[in-house]
């Protein structure tokens, strides 16, 4: 049976475990992240399919069923697994996506490299995703493609199935034209995105950069703009935008543009941390770590995440304010990259060296300033650490959104706590009551962590209450309803012109 919604994302929508030599599929342990967010649409449509990859030996028939039916708490849906060889996965994901595209998306052109890139393989993998999506789609269905490593899918879908509606969502930043145009494949990528009916981003700045790219490389008939809602304008921060493009018209085709940040499962997080056993676990964490002030930072090893800059700021803090020696502790989780991901190897080495230097220089037999881990914690355990912490220090140099910031706020349930947040994280446009900071500035980073450590409890509570109101109002349900309404609008007969607000 054909599907009314086809989700195209490289990851499978479940976790695989091996028990007694057999592969067992389990629902994702964490309710947060891209996969659970997308699965929230499954029960809201008539029928859904999911296209993902699964590694398979080169030149041999795959040892798994390409199509499987899944029923879990989100509903029933089909998953089509594309058998990609180890070399295809390596070229498509580890090399092209991470060595060539990722530095450009995050505005690090000096780190861009195409030395090992095989663009033909990247294109072929995208074509395979598109072909599988077209085979699943009912007439007039919405094919919803996710993230930059599938940039070429829309163009292939449009050629194969002109009857379907194509939506694309970026979970990453989108750079300005002068940075994007470093890519030698810029025309092919742009033409594919302009084949969409809807292109989505988290915040208006990324939408504006995309419209500027289209205007710089193509003859655009019209760009329709509207005022950005007050709650997404971002004040006077780095990503602030008063107006945003909502439609690009060229060659008789309208590409609608949307900018709506994804939310978190705020209600679930609040309920989880308030269970007696989890409140007890948070108290235990606090007692075990033995700090007057506990700072938590959760992310992954990535030069864009600003971990090196954060560690340097923490080292300066310990030198500048010796009264905190033995009293403050940084709980740092920087999840190591997957095997074969060489793009972040130097970053991981630098982080490990910095942690070792700081602990070696300032630590004692009874106190270490940094507790460091490169492995992720289970979701509930992570929430308990958020709840136990006084400060969340989230200062990426670039980030599409950053759900960790929202999770920390929800876990504190209107109580005290301080969120220190980079103004270059997409979430900063919503979370104005965080201590916003430019992570590229040494003086601002120092002032921000000082302010967080010294903030009176009454101010903490007032800020956290306002942050919590935003996180609860613009939660994952808000994002889901918004996107479903956008899909409904795509299915309506196309005619007339969009009006600027």
Tab-separated table of C-alpha atoms in Angstrom:
chain	number	residue	atom	x	y	z
A	1	UNK	CA	0.000	0.000	0.000
A	2	UNK	CA	1.370	3.435	-0.954
A	3	UNK	CA	2.062	6.029	1.738
A	4	UNK	CA	0.712	9.556	2.091
A	5	UNK	CA	3.896	10.608	3.926
A	6	UNK	CA	7.348	9.295	3.059
A	7	UNK	CA	10.093	10.303	5.477
A	8	UNK	CA	13.585	10.176	3.993
A	9	UNK	CA	16.361	10.210	6.586
A	10	UNK	CA	19.632	8.308	6.608
A	11	UNK	CA	19.161	6.733	10.051
A	12	UNK	CA	16.819	3.830	10.796
A	13	UNK	CA	13.930	4.707	13.143
A	14	UNK	CA	14.892	2.241	15.879
A	15	UNK	CA	17.917	0.814	17.658
A	16	UNK	CA	19.381	-2.570	16.735
A	17	UNK	CA	20.638	-5.007	19.370
A	18	UNK	CA	21.973	-8.524	18.929
A	19	UNK	CA	20.608	-11.122	21.362
A	20	UNK	CA	21.551	-14.779	21.117
A	21	UNK	CA	22.881	-14.170	17.631
A	22	UNK	CA	19.674	-12.542	16.422
A	23	UNK	CA	19.055	-8.898	15.586
A	24	UNK	CA	16.399	-7.325	17.787
A	25	UNK	CA	14.785	-3.980	16.953
A	26	UNK	CA	14.009	-1.714	19.888
A	27	UNK	CA	12.257	1.619	20.108
A	28	UNK	CA	14.703	4.495	20.654
A	29	UNK	CA	15.592	4.779	24.325
A	30	UNK	CA	15.524	8.580	24.217
A	31	UNK	CA	12.295	10.374	23.252
A	32	UNK	CA	14.331	13.363	22.067
A	33	UNK	CA	16.282	13.883	18.874
A	34	UNK	CA	15.487	13.833	15.181
A	35	UNK	CA	14.283	10.223	14.942
A	36	UNK	CA	11.651	10.374	17.728
A	37	UNK	CA	10.546	13.812	16.523
A	38	UNK	CA	9.898	12.495	13.023
A	39	UNK	CA	8.204	9.363	14.320
A	40	UNK	CA	5.669	11.652	15.996
A	41	UNK	CA	4.154	12.207	12.536
A	42	UNK	CA	3.482	8.538	11.904
A	43	UNK	CA	0.260	8.308	13.878
A	44	UNK	CA	-1.007	11.584	12.404
A	45	UNK	CA	-1.202	10.494	8.752
A	46	UNK	CA	-3.115	7.808	6.873
A	47	UNK	CA	-0.012	5.752	6.133
A	48	UNK	CA	3.710	6.434	6.458
A	49	UNK	CA	6.963	4.968	5.186
A	50	UNK	CA	10.544	5.606	6.263
A	51	UNK	CA	13.582	5.355	3.955
A	52	UNK	CA	16.975	4.703	5.597
A	53	UNK	CA	20.244	2.944	4.878
A	54	UNK	CA	21.660	-0.291	6.231
A	55	UNK	CA	25.228	-1.424	5.627
A	56	UNK	CA	25.567	-4.465	3.370
A	57	UNK	CA	28.553	-6.401	1.946
A	58	UNK	CA	29.642	-5.035	-1.416
A	59	UNK	CA	28.679	-7.150	-4.420
A	60	UNK	CA	26.552	-9.552	-2.372
A	61	UNK	CA	22.814	-9.799	-1.754
A	62	UNK	CA	21.858	-8.055	1.513
A	63	UNK	CA	21.359	-10.373	4.484
A	64	UNK	CA	18.258	-8.500	5.598
A	65	UNK	CA	14.773	-7.782	4.300
A	66	UNK	CA	14.695	-4.505	2.461
A	67	UNK	CA	11.160	-3.736	3.636
A	68	UNK	CA	9.905	-4.428	7.136
A	69	UNK	CA	6.724	-3.469	8.957
A	70	UNK	CA	7.137	-1.766	12.339
A	71	UNK	CA	4.564	-1.254	15.065
A	72	UNK	CA	5.619	0.683	18.145
A	73	UNK	CA	4.231	3.368	20.446
A	74	UNK	CA	4.179	5.820	17.524
A	75	UNK	CA	2.008	3.630	15.278
A	76	UNK	CA	2.478	1.280	12.337
A	77	UNK	CA	4.676	2.083	9.378
A	78	UNK	CA	6.994	0.516	6.832
A	79	UNK	CA	10.763	0.921	6.790
A	80	UNK	CA	12.651	0.503	3.533
A	81	UNK	CA	16.352	-0.170	4.153
A	82	UNK	CA	18.761	0.640	1.334
A	83	UNK	CA	21.677	-1.814	1.195
A	84	UNK	CA	24.760	0.406	1.004
A	85	UNK	CA	28.264	-1.013	0.877
A	86	UNK	CA	30.862	0.037	3.424
A	87	UNK	CA	32.564	2.118	0.724
A	88	UNK	CA	29.308	3.872	-0.185
A	89	UNK	CA	28.645	4.709	3.467
A	90	UNK	CA	32.205	5.923	3.897
A	91	UNK	CA	32.095	8.193	0.854
A	92	UNK	CA	28.534	9.418	1.303
A	93	UNK	CA	28.618	10.053	5.053
A	94	UNK	CA	32.097	9.986	6.556
A	95	UNK	CA	33.914	11.807	3.764
A	96	UNK	CA	31.646	13.969	1.586
A	97	UNK	CA	29.161	14.917	4.298
A	98	UNK	CA	31.650	15.499	7.101
A	99	UNK	CA	34.824	16.645	5.330
A	100	UNK	CA	33.306	18.759	2.556
A	101	UNK	CA	29.741	19.794	3.434
A	102	UNK	CA	29.791	20.074	7.239
A	103	UNK	CA	32.555	22.726	7.427
A	104	UNK	CA	30.688	24.901	4.944
A	105	UNK	CA	27.318	24.572	6.684
A	106	UNK	CA	28.924	25.683	9.916
A	107	UNK	CA	30.906	28.507	8.282
A	108	UNK	CA	34.372	26.968	8.659
A	109	UNK	CA	35.548	27.224	5.033
A	110	UNK	CA	39.179	26.837	6.091
A	111	UNK	CA	38.361	23.259	7.167
A	112	UNK	CA	36.660	22.363	3.880
A	113	UNK	CA	38.312	19.561	1.938
A	114	UNK	CA	37.313	17.703	-1.204
A	115	UNK	CA	40.607	15.834	-1.475
A	116	UNK	CA	39.025	12.460	-0.682
A	117	UNK	CA	35.539	13.180	-1.991
A	118	UNK	CA	33.850	11.055	-4.629
A	119	UNK	CA	30.867	13.200	-5.591
A	120	UNK	CA	29.591	10.579	-8.032
A	121	UNK	CA	29.088	8.153	-5.135
A	122	UNK	CA	27.339	10.834	-3.087
A	123	UNK	CA	25.028	11.529	-6.032
A	124	UNK	CA	24.323	7.840	-6.595
A	125	UNK	CA	23.406	7.259	-2.941
A	126	UNK	CA	21.026	10.218	-3.095
A	127	UNK	CA	19.487	8.759	-6.244
A	128	UNK	CA	18.892	5.443	-4.461
A	129	UNK	CA	17.112	7.228	-1.606
A	130	UNK	CA	14.975	9.144	-4.093
A	131	UNK	CA	14.057	6.036	-6.075
A	132	UNK	CA	12.993	4.212	-2.917
A	133	UNK	CA	10.892	7.198	-1.818
A	134	UNK	CA	9.137	7.388	-5.167
A	135	UNK	CA	8.260	3.696	-5.015
A	136	UNK	CA	6.591	4.256	-1.630
A	137	UNK	CA	4.691	7.460	-2.345
A	138	UNK	CA	0.973	7.483	-3.096
A	139	UNK	CA	-0.259	9.905	-5.786
A	140	UNK	CA	0.020	13.424	-4.395
A	141	UNK	CA	1.911	12.238	-1.305
A	142	UNK	CA	4.366	14.363	0.647
A	143	UNK	CA	7.981	13.191	0.415
A	144	UNK	CA	9.784	14.761	3.380
A	145	UNK	CA	13.589	14.744	3.091
A	146	UNK	CA	15.851	15.469	6.026
A	147	UNK	CA	19.244	17.058	6.237
A	148	UNK	CA	22.112	18.101	4.070
A	149	UNK	CA	23.524	14.683	3.208
A	150	UNK	CA	20.348	14.120	1.166
A	151	UNK	CA	20.465	17.467	-0.636
A	152	UNK	CA	20.226	15.865	-4.093
A	153	UNK	CA	17.164	13.711	-3.355
A	154	UNK	CA	14.513	16.357	-4.233
A	155	UNK	CA	15.737	16.811	-7.814
A	156	UNK	CA	15.633	13.043	-8.465
A	157	UNK	CA	12.171	12.777	-6.887
A	158	UNK	CA	10.865	15.654	-8.996
A	159	UNK	CA	12.094	13.958	-12.173
A	160	UNK	CA	10.627	10.561	-11.233
A	161	UNK	CA	7.370	11.680	-9.601
A	162	UNK	CA	6.183	15.152	-10.632
A	163	UNK	CA	2.843	14.459	-8.906
A	164	UNK	CA	4.183	14.402	-5.334
A	165	UNK	CA	4.858	17.326	-3.008
A	166	UNK	CA	8.457	17.583	-1.848
A	167	UNK	CA	9.464	19.044	1.498
A	168	UNK	CA	12.981	19.384	2.871
A	169	UNK	CA	14.079	20.220	6.414
A	170	UNK	CA	17.541	21.351	7.489
A	171	UNK	CA	18.550	20.377	11.027
A	172	UNK	CA	21.774	22.342	10.588
A	173	UNK	CA	22.706	25.978	10.086
A	174	UNK	CA	22.596	27.312	6.531
A	175	UNK	CA	25.471	29.669	5.659
A	176	UNK	CA	25.442	32.928	3.679
A	177	UNK	CA	26.127	32.742	-0.080
A	178	UNK	CA	29.790	33.710	0.084
A	179	UNK	CA	30.459	30.693	2.321
A	180	UNK	CA	28.099	28.259	0.579
A	181	UNK	CA	29.576	29.108	-2.813
A	182	UNK	CA	32.876	27.532	-1.783
A	183	UNK	CA	31.231	24.223	-2.693
A	184	UNK	CA	32.063	23.233	-6.282
A	185	UNK	CA	28.681	21.444	-6.471
A	186	UNK	CA	26.696	24.522	-5.420
A	187	UNK	CA	24.607	24.662	-8.608
A	188	UNK	CA	23.562	21.028	-8.414
A	189	UNK	CA	22.639	21.367	-4.735
A	190	UNK	CA	20.715	24.603	-5.234
A	191	UNK	CA	18.774	23.268	-8.225
A	192	UNK	CA	17.734	20.279	-6.140
A	193	UNK	CA	16.504	22.447	-3.253
A	194	UNK	CA	14.652	24.702	-5.682
A	195	UNK	CA	12.830	21.608	-6.951
A	196	UNK	CA	11.108	21.404	-3.538
A	197	UNK	CA	7.691	22.769	-2.715
A	198	UNK	CA	8.779	23.568	0.845
A	199	UNK	CA	12.240	24.128	2.337
A	200	UNK	CA	12.366	24.324	6.129
A	201	UNK	CA	14.852	25.669	8.659
A	202	UNK	CA	14.914	26.147	12.405
A	203	UNK	CA	15.225	29.935	12.435
A	204	UNK	CA	14.707	32.913	10.095
A	205	UNK	CA	18.442	33.650	9.654
A	206	UNK	CA	19.005	30.334	7.868
A	207	UNK	CA	15.941	30.948	5.690
A	208	UNK	CA	17.276	34.363	4.731
A	209	UNK	CA	20.675	32.899	3.841
A	210	UNK	CA	18.985	30.334	1.593
A	211	UNK	CA	16.919	32.986	-0.185
A	212	UNK	CA	20.047	35.098	-0.650
A	213	UNK	CA	21.810	32.100	-2.191
A	214	UNK	CA	18.993	31.555	-4.666
A	215	UNK	CA	18.983	35.244	-5.542
A	216	UNK	CA	22.749	35.283	-6.045
A	217	UNK	CA	22.931	32.279	-8.377
A	218	UNK	CA	19.556	32.294	-10.172
A	219	UNK	CA	17.219	34.770	-11.821
A	220	UNK	CA	14.462	34.932	-9.242
A	221	UNK	CA	11.087	36.379	-10.225
A	222	UNK	CA	10.023	37.325	-6.730
A	223	UNK	CA	10.820	36.775	-3.046
A	224	UNK	CA	7.907	37.200	-0.642
A	225	UNK	CA	8.765	38.262	2.890
A	226	UNK	CA	6.915	38.779	6.151
A	227	UNK	CA	7.669	40.025	9.636
A	228	UNK	CA	9.251	37.475	11.958
A	229	UNK	CA	7.029	36.662	14.961
A	230	UNK	CA	8.217	38.538	18.028
A	231	UNK	CA	9.159	35.317	19.835
A	232	UNK	CA	11.661	34.403	17.079
A	233	UNK	CA	13.259	37.767	16.327
A	234	UNK	CA	16.207	37.244	18.632
A	235	UNK	CA	16.492	40.785	19.964
A	236	UNK	CA	19.931	42.192	19.144
A	237	UNK	CA	21.751	38.867	19.166
A	238	UNK	CA	23.949	37.403	16.433
A	239	UNK	CA	21.109	35.506	14.697
A	240	UNK	CA	18.434	38.198	14.994
A	241	UNK	CA	16.160	38.791	11.976
A	242	UNK	CA	13.167	41.187	11.818
A	243	UNK	CA	11.842	39.809	8.522
A	244	UNK	CA	12.021	36.440	6.824
A	245	UNK	CA	11.431	35.114	3.281
A	246	UNK	CA	8.404	32.838	2.961
A	247	UNK	CA	8.360	32.130	-0.774
A	248	UNK	CA	10.707	32.184	-3.761
A	249	UNK	CA	9.183	32.256	-7.246
A	250	UNK	CA	11.205	31.371	-10.299
A	251	UNK	CA	10.431	29.798	-13.668
A	252	UNK	CA	6.742	29.418	-12.746
A	253	UNK	CA	7.494	27.401	-9.607
A	254	UNK	CA	6.950	28.524	-6.015
A	255	UNK	CA	9.297	27.317	-3.285
A	256	UNK	CA	7.753	27.986	0.107
A	257	UNK	CA	10.210	28.665	2.926
A	258	UNK	CA	9.519	27.921	6.549
A	259	UNK	CA	11.466	28.762	9.712
A	260	UNK	CA	10.153	27.001	12.814
A	261	UNK	CA	12.475	25.633	15.505
A	262	UNK	CA	11.900	22.080	16.654
A	263	UNK	CA	10.845	21.654	20.282
A	264	UNK	CA	11.523	19.152	23.005
A	265	UNK	CA	9.225	16.801	24.934
A	266	UNK	CA	8.925	19.295	27.769
A	267	UNK	CA	5.997	17.637	29.551
A	268	UNK	CA	7.659	14.218	29.463
A	269	UNK	CA	10.946	15.638	30.749
A	270	UNK	CA	9.191	17.447	33.607
A	271	UNK	CA	7.305	14.306	34.589
A	272	UNK	CA	10.424	12.134	34.358
A	273	UNK	CA	12.676	14.264	36.568
A	274	UNK	CA	9.965	14.632	39.215
A	275	UNK	CA	9.617	10.915	39.844
A	276	UNK	CA	10.797	10.145	43.373
A	277	UNK	CA	13.476	7.734	42.195
A	278	UNK	CA	14.883	10.319	39.769
A	279	UNK	CA	14.860	13.127	42.323
A	280	UNK	CA	16.783	10.750	44.585
A	281	UNK	CA	19.213	9.998	41.745
A	282	UNK	CA	19.789	13.724	41.137
A	283	UNK	CA	20.540	14.208	44.841
A	284	UNK	CA	22.911	11.241	44.725
A	285	UNK	CA	24.775	12.700	41.720
A	286	UNK	CA	25.127	15.958	43.566
A	287	UNK	CA	26.474	14.233	46.672
A	288	UNK	CA	28.893	12.029	44.721
A	289	UNK	CA	30.352	14.919	42.730
A	290	UNK	CA	30.671	17.020	45.854
A	291	UNK	CA	30.642	20.509	44.341
A	292	UNK	CA	29.193	23.787	45.589
A	293	UNK	CA	28.511	24.602	41.940
A	294	UNK	CA	28.017	21.901	39.344
A	295	UNK	CA	28.286	22.866	35.665
A	296	UNK	CA	27.073	20.448	32.990
A	297	UNK	CA	27.994	20.494	29.303
A	298	UNK	CA	26.638	17.816	26.959
A	299	UNK	CA	27.446	17.497	23.272
A	300	UNK	CA	29.620	15.563	20.872
A	301	UNK	CA	33.162	15.854	19.600
A	302	UNK	CA	32.927	18.454	16.848
A	303	UNK	CA	34.940	21.599	16.197
A	304	UNK	CA	31.670	23.503	15.706
A	305	UNK	CA	30.527	22.686	19.257
A	306	UNK	CA	33.086	25.015	20.847
A	307	UNK	CA	34.324	22.533	23.457
A	308	UNK	CA	37.933	23.670	23.120
A	309	UNK	CA	36.933	27.294	23.679
A	310	UNK	CA	34.792	26.264	26.647
A	311	UNK	CA	37.630	24.340	28.278
A	312	UNK	CA	39.969	27.275	27.775
A	313	UNK	CA	37.418	29.526	29.513
A	314	UNK	CA	37.107	27.059	32.386
A	315	UNK	CA	40.875	27.002	32.766
A	316	UNK	CA	40.931	30.812	32.876
A	317	UNK	CA	38.187	30.747	35.515
A	318	UNK	CA	40.244	28.528	37.813
A	319	UNK	CA	43.264	30.815	37.390
A	320	UNK	CA	41.279	34.055	37.692
A	321	UNK	CA	39.099	33.066	40.640
A	322	UNK	CA	41.040	30.702	42.900
A	323	UNK	CA	38.223	30.865	45.478
A	324	UNK	CA	36.407	28.324	43.285
A	325	UNK	CA	39.182	25.742	43.483
A	326	UNK	CA	37.748	22.658	45.154
A	327	UNK	CA	34.210	24.103	44.954
A	328	UNK	CA	33.232	24.027	41.271
A	329	UNK	CA	33.106	21.035	38.958
A	330	UNK	CA	32.510	20.740	35.215
A	331	UNK	CA	30.734	17.592	34.084
A	332	UNK	CA	31.676	17.388	30.396
A	333	UNK	CA	30.235	14.833	27.998
A	334	UNK	CA	31.664	15.038	24.477
A	335	UNK	CA	30.509	11.898	22.673
A	336	UNK	CA	33.248	10.455	20.497
A	337	UNK	CA	32.596	10.254	16.740
A	338	UNK	CA	31.688	6.971	15.093
A	339	UNK	CA	34.427	4.718	13.812
A	340	UNK	CA	35.737	5.902	10.475
A	341	UNK	CA	34.875	9.561	11.128
A	342	UNK	CA	38.319	11.133	10.705
A	343	UNK	CA	37.087	14.731	10.342
A	344	UNK	CA	36.921	15.181	14.122
A	345	UNK	CA	40.034	13.267	15.145
A	346	UNK	CA	42.162	16.370	15.791
A	347	UNK	CA	39.348	17.953	17.794
A	348	UNK	CA	39.019	14.888	20.017
A	349	UNK	CA	42.771	14.824	20.654
A	350	UNK	CA	42.755	18.517	21.601
A	351	UNK	CA	39.799	18.090	23.980
A	352	UNK	CA	41.412	15.125	25.712
A	353	UNK	CA	44.701	17.004	26.075
A	354	UNK	CA	42.969	20.073	27.521
A	355	UNK	CA	41.005	18.017	30.047
A	356	UNK	CA	44.183	16.233	31.109
A	357	UNK	CA	46.106	19.496	31.446
A	358	UNK	CA	43.419	21.209	33.522
A	359	UNK	CA	42.878	18.243	35.814
A	360	UNK	CA	46.605	17.706	36.156
A	361	UNK	CA	47.373	21.328	36.959
A	362	UNK	CA	44.454	22.196	39.258
A	363	UNK	CA	43.287	18.835	40.599
A	364	UNK	CA	44.180	17.269	43.914
A	365	UNK	CA	43.851	13.769	45.355
A	366	UNK	CA	40.401	14.718	46.684
A	367	UNK	CA	39.108	16.979	43.886
A	368	UNK	CA	39.215	16.981	40.112
A	369	UNK	CA	37.764	20.050	38.359
A	370	UNK	CA	36.490	18.129	35.294
A	371	UNK	CA	34.590	14.868	35.081
A	372	UNK	CA	34.938	13.867	31.422
A	373	UNK	CA	33.198	11.216	29.330
A	374	UNK	CA	33.155	10.412	25.610
A	375	UNK	CA	30.192	8.014	25.867
A	376	UNK	CA	26.563	9.089	25.921
A	377	UNK	CA	24.387	8.542	28.980
A	378	UNK	CA	20.900	6.982	28.923
A	379	UNK	CA	18.193	9.614	28.583
A	380	UNK	CA	16.833	9.419	32.128
A	381	UNK	CA	20.339	9.511	33.577
A	382	UNK	CA	21.087	12.577	31.470
A	383	UNK	CA	17.977	14.313	32.793
A	384	UNK	CA	19.018	13.519	36.356
A	385	UNK	CA	22.390	15.167	35.701
A	386	UNK	CA	20.642	18.226	34.259
A	387	UNK	CA	18.461	18.392	37.346
A	388	UNK	CA	21.465	18.042	39.647
A	389	UNK	CA	23.449	20.790	37.904
A	390	UNK	CA	23.400	24.483	38.748
A	391	UNK	CA	24.526	25.631	35.312
A	392	UNK	CA	24.262	24.313	31.764
A	393	UNK	CA	27.142	25.634	29.666
A	394	UNK	CA	26.140	25.322	26.005
A	395	UNK	CA	28.420	27.470	23.859
A	396	UNK	CA	28.812	26.087	20.325
A	397	UNK	CA	30.530	28.224	17.721
A	398	UNK	CA	27.697	27.203	15.381
A	399	UNK	CA	24.627	25.050	15.942
A	400	UNK	CA	21.454	24.558	13.946
A	401	UNK	CA	19.344	24.671	17.108
A	402	UNK	CA	20.560	22.732	20.210
A	403	UNK	CA	17.942	20.726	22.054
A	404	UNK	CA	20.199	20.208	25.089
A	405	UNK	CA	19.502	23.803	26.123
A	406	UNK	CA	15.755	23.174	26.023
A	407	UNK	CA	16.083	19.851	27.839
A	408	UNK	CA	18.020	21.504	30.675
A	409	UNK	CA	15.329	24.154	31.089
A	410	UNK	CA	12.520	21.577	31.138
A	411	UNK	CA	14.414	19.425	33.642
A	412	UNK	CA	14.559	22.310	36.121
A	413	UNK	CA	10.755	22.680	36.185
A	414	UNK	CA	10.612	26.401	36.997
A	415	UNK	CA	13.240	25.994	39.698
A	416	UNK	CA	16.639	27.652	40.011
A	417	UNK	CA	19.443	27.119	37.535
A	418	UNK	CA	21.292	29.082	34.868
A	419	UNK	CA	21.546	28.412	31.151
A	420	UNK	CA	24.659	29.872	29.522
A	421	UNK	CA	23.994	29.715	25.789
A	422	UNK	CA	25.902	30.715	22.681
A	423	UNK	CA	24.125	33.342	20.625
A	424	UNK	CA	25.251	31.334	17.569
A	425	UNK	CA	23.022	28.403	18.571
A	426	UNK	CA	19.672	28.563	16.795
A	427	UNK	CA	17.841	28.143	20.109
A	428	UNK	CA	19.209	31.522	21.263
A	429	UNK	CA	16.568	33.386	19.250
A	430	UNK	CA	13.889	31.805	21.469
A	431	UNK	CA	15.687	31.617	24.817
A	432	UNK	CA	16.293	35.288	25.543
A	433	UNK	CA	16.485	34.734	29.314
A	434	UNK	CA	19.565	32.573	29.039
A	435	UNK	CA	22.927	34.215	29.658
A	436	UNK	CA	23.718	34.710	25.985
A	437	UNK	CA	27.355	34.882	24.971
A	438	UNK	CA	29.584	35.174	21.917
A	439	UNK	CA	31.853	32.102	22.292
A	440	UNK	CA	34.449	33.696	20.007
A	441	UNK	CA	35.089	36.405	22.616
A	442	UNK	CA	37.413	35.578	25.520
A	443	UNK	CA	36.112	38.477	27.618
A	444	UNK	CA	32.458	37.580	26.995
A	445	UNK	CA	33.012	33.906	27.831
A	446	UNK	CA	34.734	34.899	31.081
A	447	UNK	CA	31.987	37.365	31.987
A	448	UNK	CA	29.220	34.855	31.178
A	449	UNK	CA	30.520	32.058	33.408
A	450	UNK	CA	31.204	34.592	36.179
A	451	UNK	CA	27.653	35.870	35.903
A	452	UNK	CA	26.238	32.345	36.018
A	453	UNK	CA	28.261	31.429	39.113
A	454	UNK	CA	27.334	34.637	40.922
A	455	UNK	CA	23.666	34.974	39.899
A	456	UNK	CA	21.297	35.398	42.886
A	457	UNK	CA	18.777	32.616	43.389
A	458	UNK	CA	15.769	34.919	42.873
A	459	UNK	CA	17.075	36.027	39.472
A	460	UNK	CA	17.767	32.412	38.550
A	461	UNK	CA	14.162	31.429	39.299
A	462	UNK	CA	12.683	34.373	37.427
A	463	UNK	CA	14.757	33.650	34.342
A	464	UNK	CA	14.098	29.919	34.511
A	465	UNK	CA	10.335	30.470	34.785
A	466	UNK	CA	10.343	32.573	31.634
A	467	UNK	CA	12.554	30.074	29.815
A	468	UNK	CA	10.317	27.208	30.915
A	469	UNK	CA	7.237	28.991	29.567
A	470	UNK	CA	8.891	29.269	26.141
A	471	UNK	CA	10.085	25.648	26.095
A	472	UNK	CA	6.662	24.348	27.128
A	473	UNK	CA	4.735	26.522	24.674
A	474	UNK	CA	6.972	25.772	21.690
A	475	UNK	CA	7.428	22.077	22.430
A	476	UNK	CA	7.601	19.133	20.038
A	477	UNK	CA	3.808	19.093	19.736
A	478	UNK	CA	3.848	22.701	18.523
A	479	UNK	CA	6.412	21.837	15.840
A	480	UNK	CA	4.483	18.742	14.752
A	481	UNK	CA	1.212	20.647	14.402
A	482	UNK	CA	2.950	23.416	12.476
A	483	UNK	CA	4.561	21.034	9.998
A	484	UNK	CA	1.343	19.066	9.454
A	485	UNK	CA	-0.440	22.327	8.650
A	486	UNK	CA	2.338	23.159	6.182
A	487	UNK	CA	1.901	19.759	4.504
A	488	UNK	CA	-1.859	20.299	4.260
A	489	UNK	CA	-1.224	23.634	2.570
A	490	UNK	CA	1.056	21.939	0.034
A	491	UNK	CA	-1.688	19.472	-0.885
A	492	UNK	CA	-4.226	22.208	-1.621
A	493	UNK	CA	-4.664	23.212	-5.281
A	494	UNK	CA	-1.897	25.582	-6.211
A	495	UNK	CA	-3.091	28.901	-7.531
A	496	UNK	CA	-2.901	32.561	-6.823
A	497	UNK	CA	-0.027	34.382	-5.272
A	498	UNK	CA	1.152	34.332	-1.716
A	499	UNK	CA	0.797	37.663	0.010
A	500	UNK	CA	3.418	39.381	2.059
A	501	UNK	CA	2.355	39.926	5.641
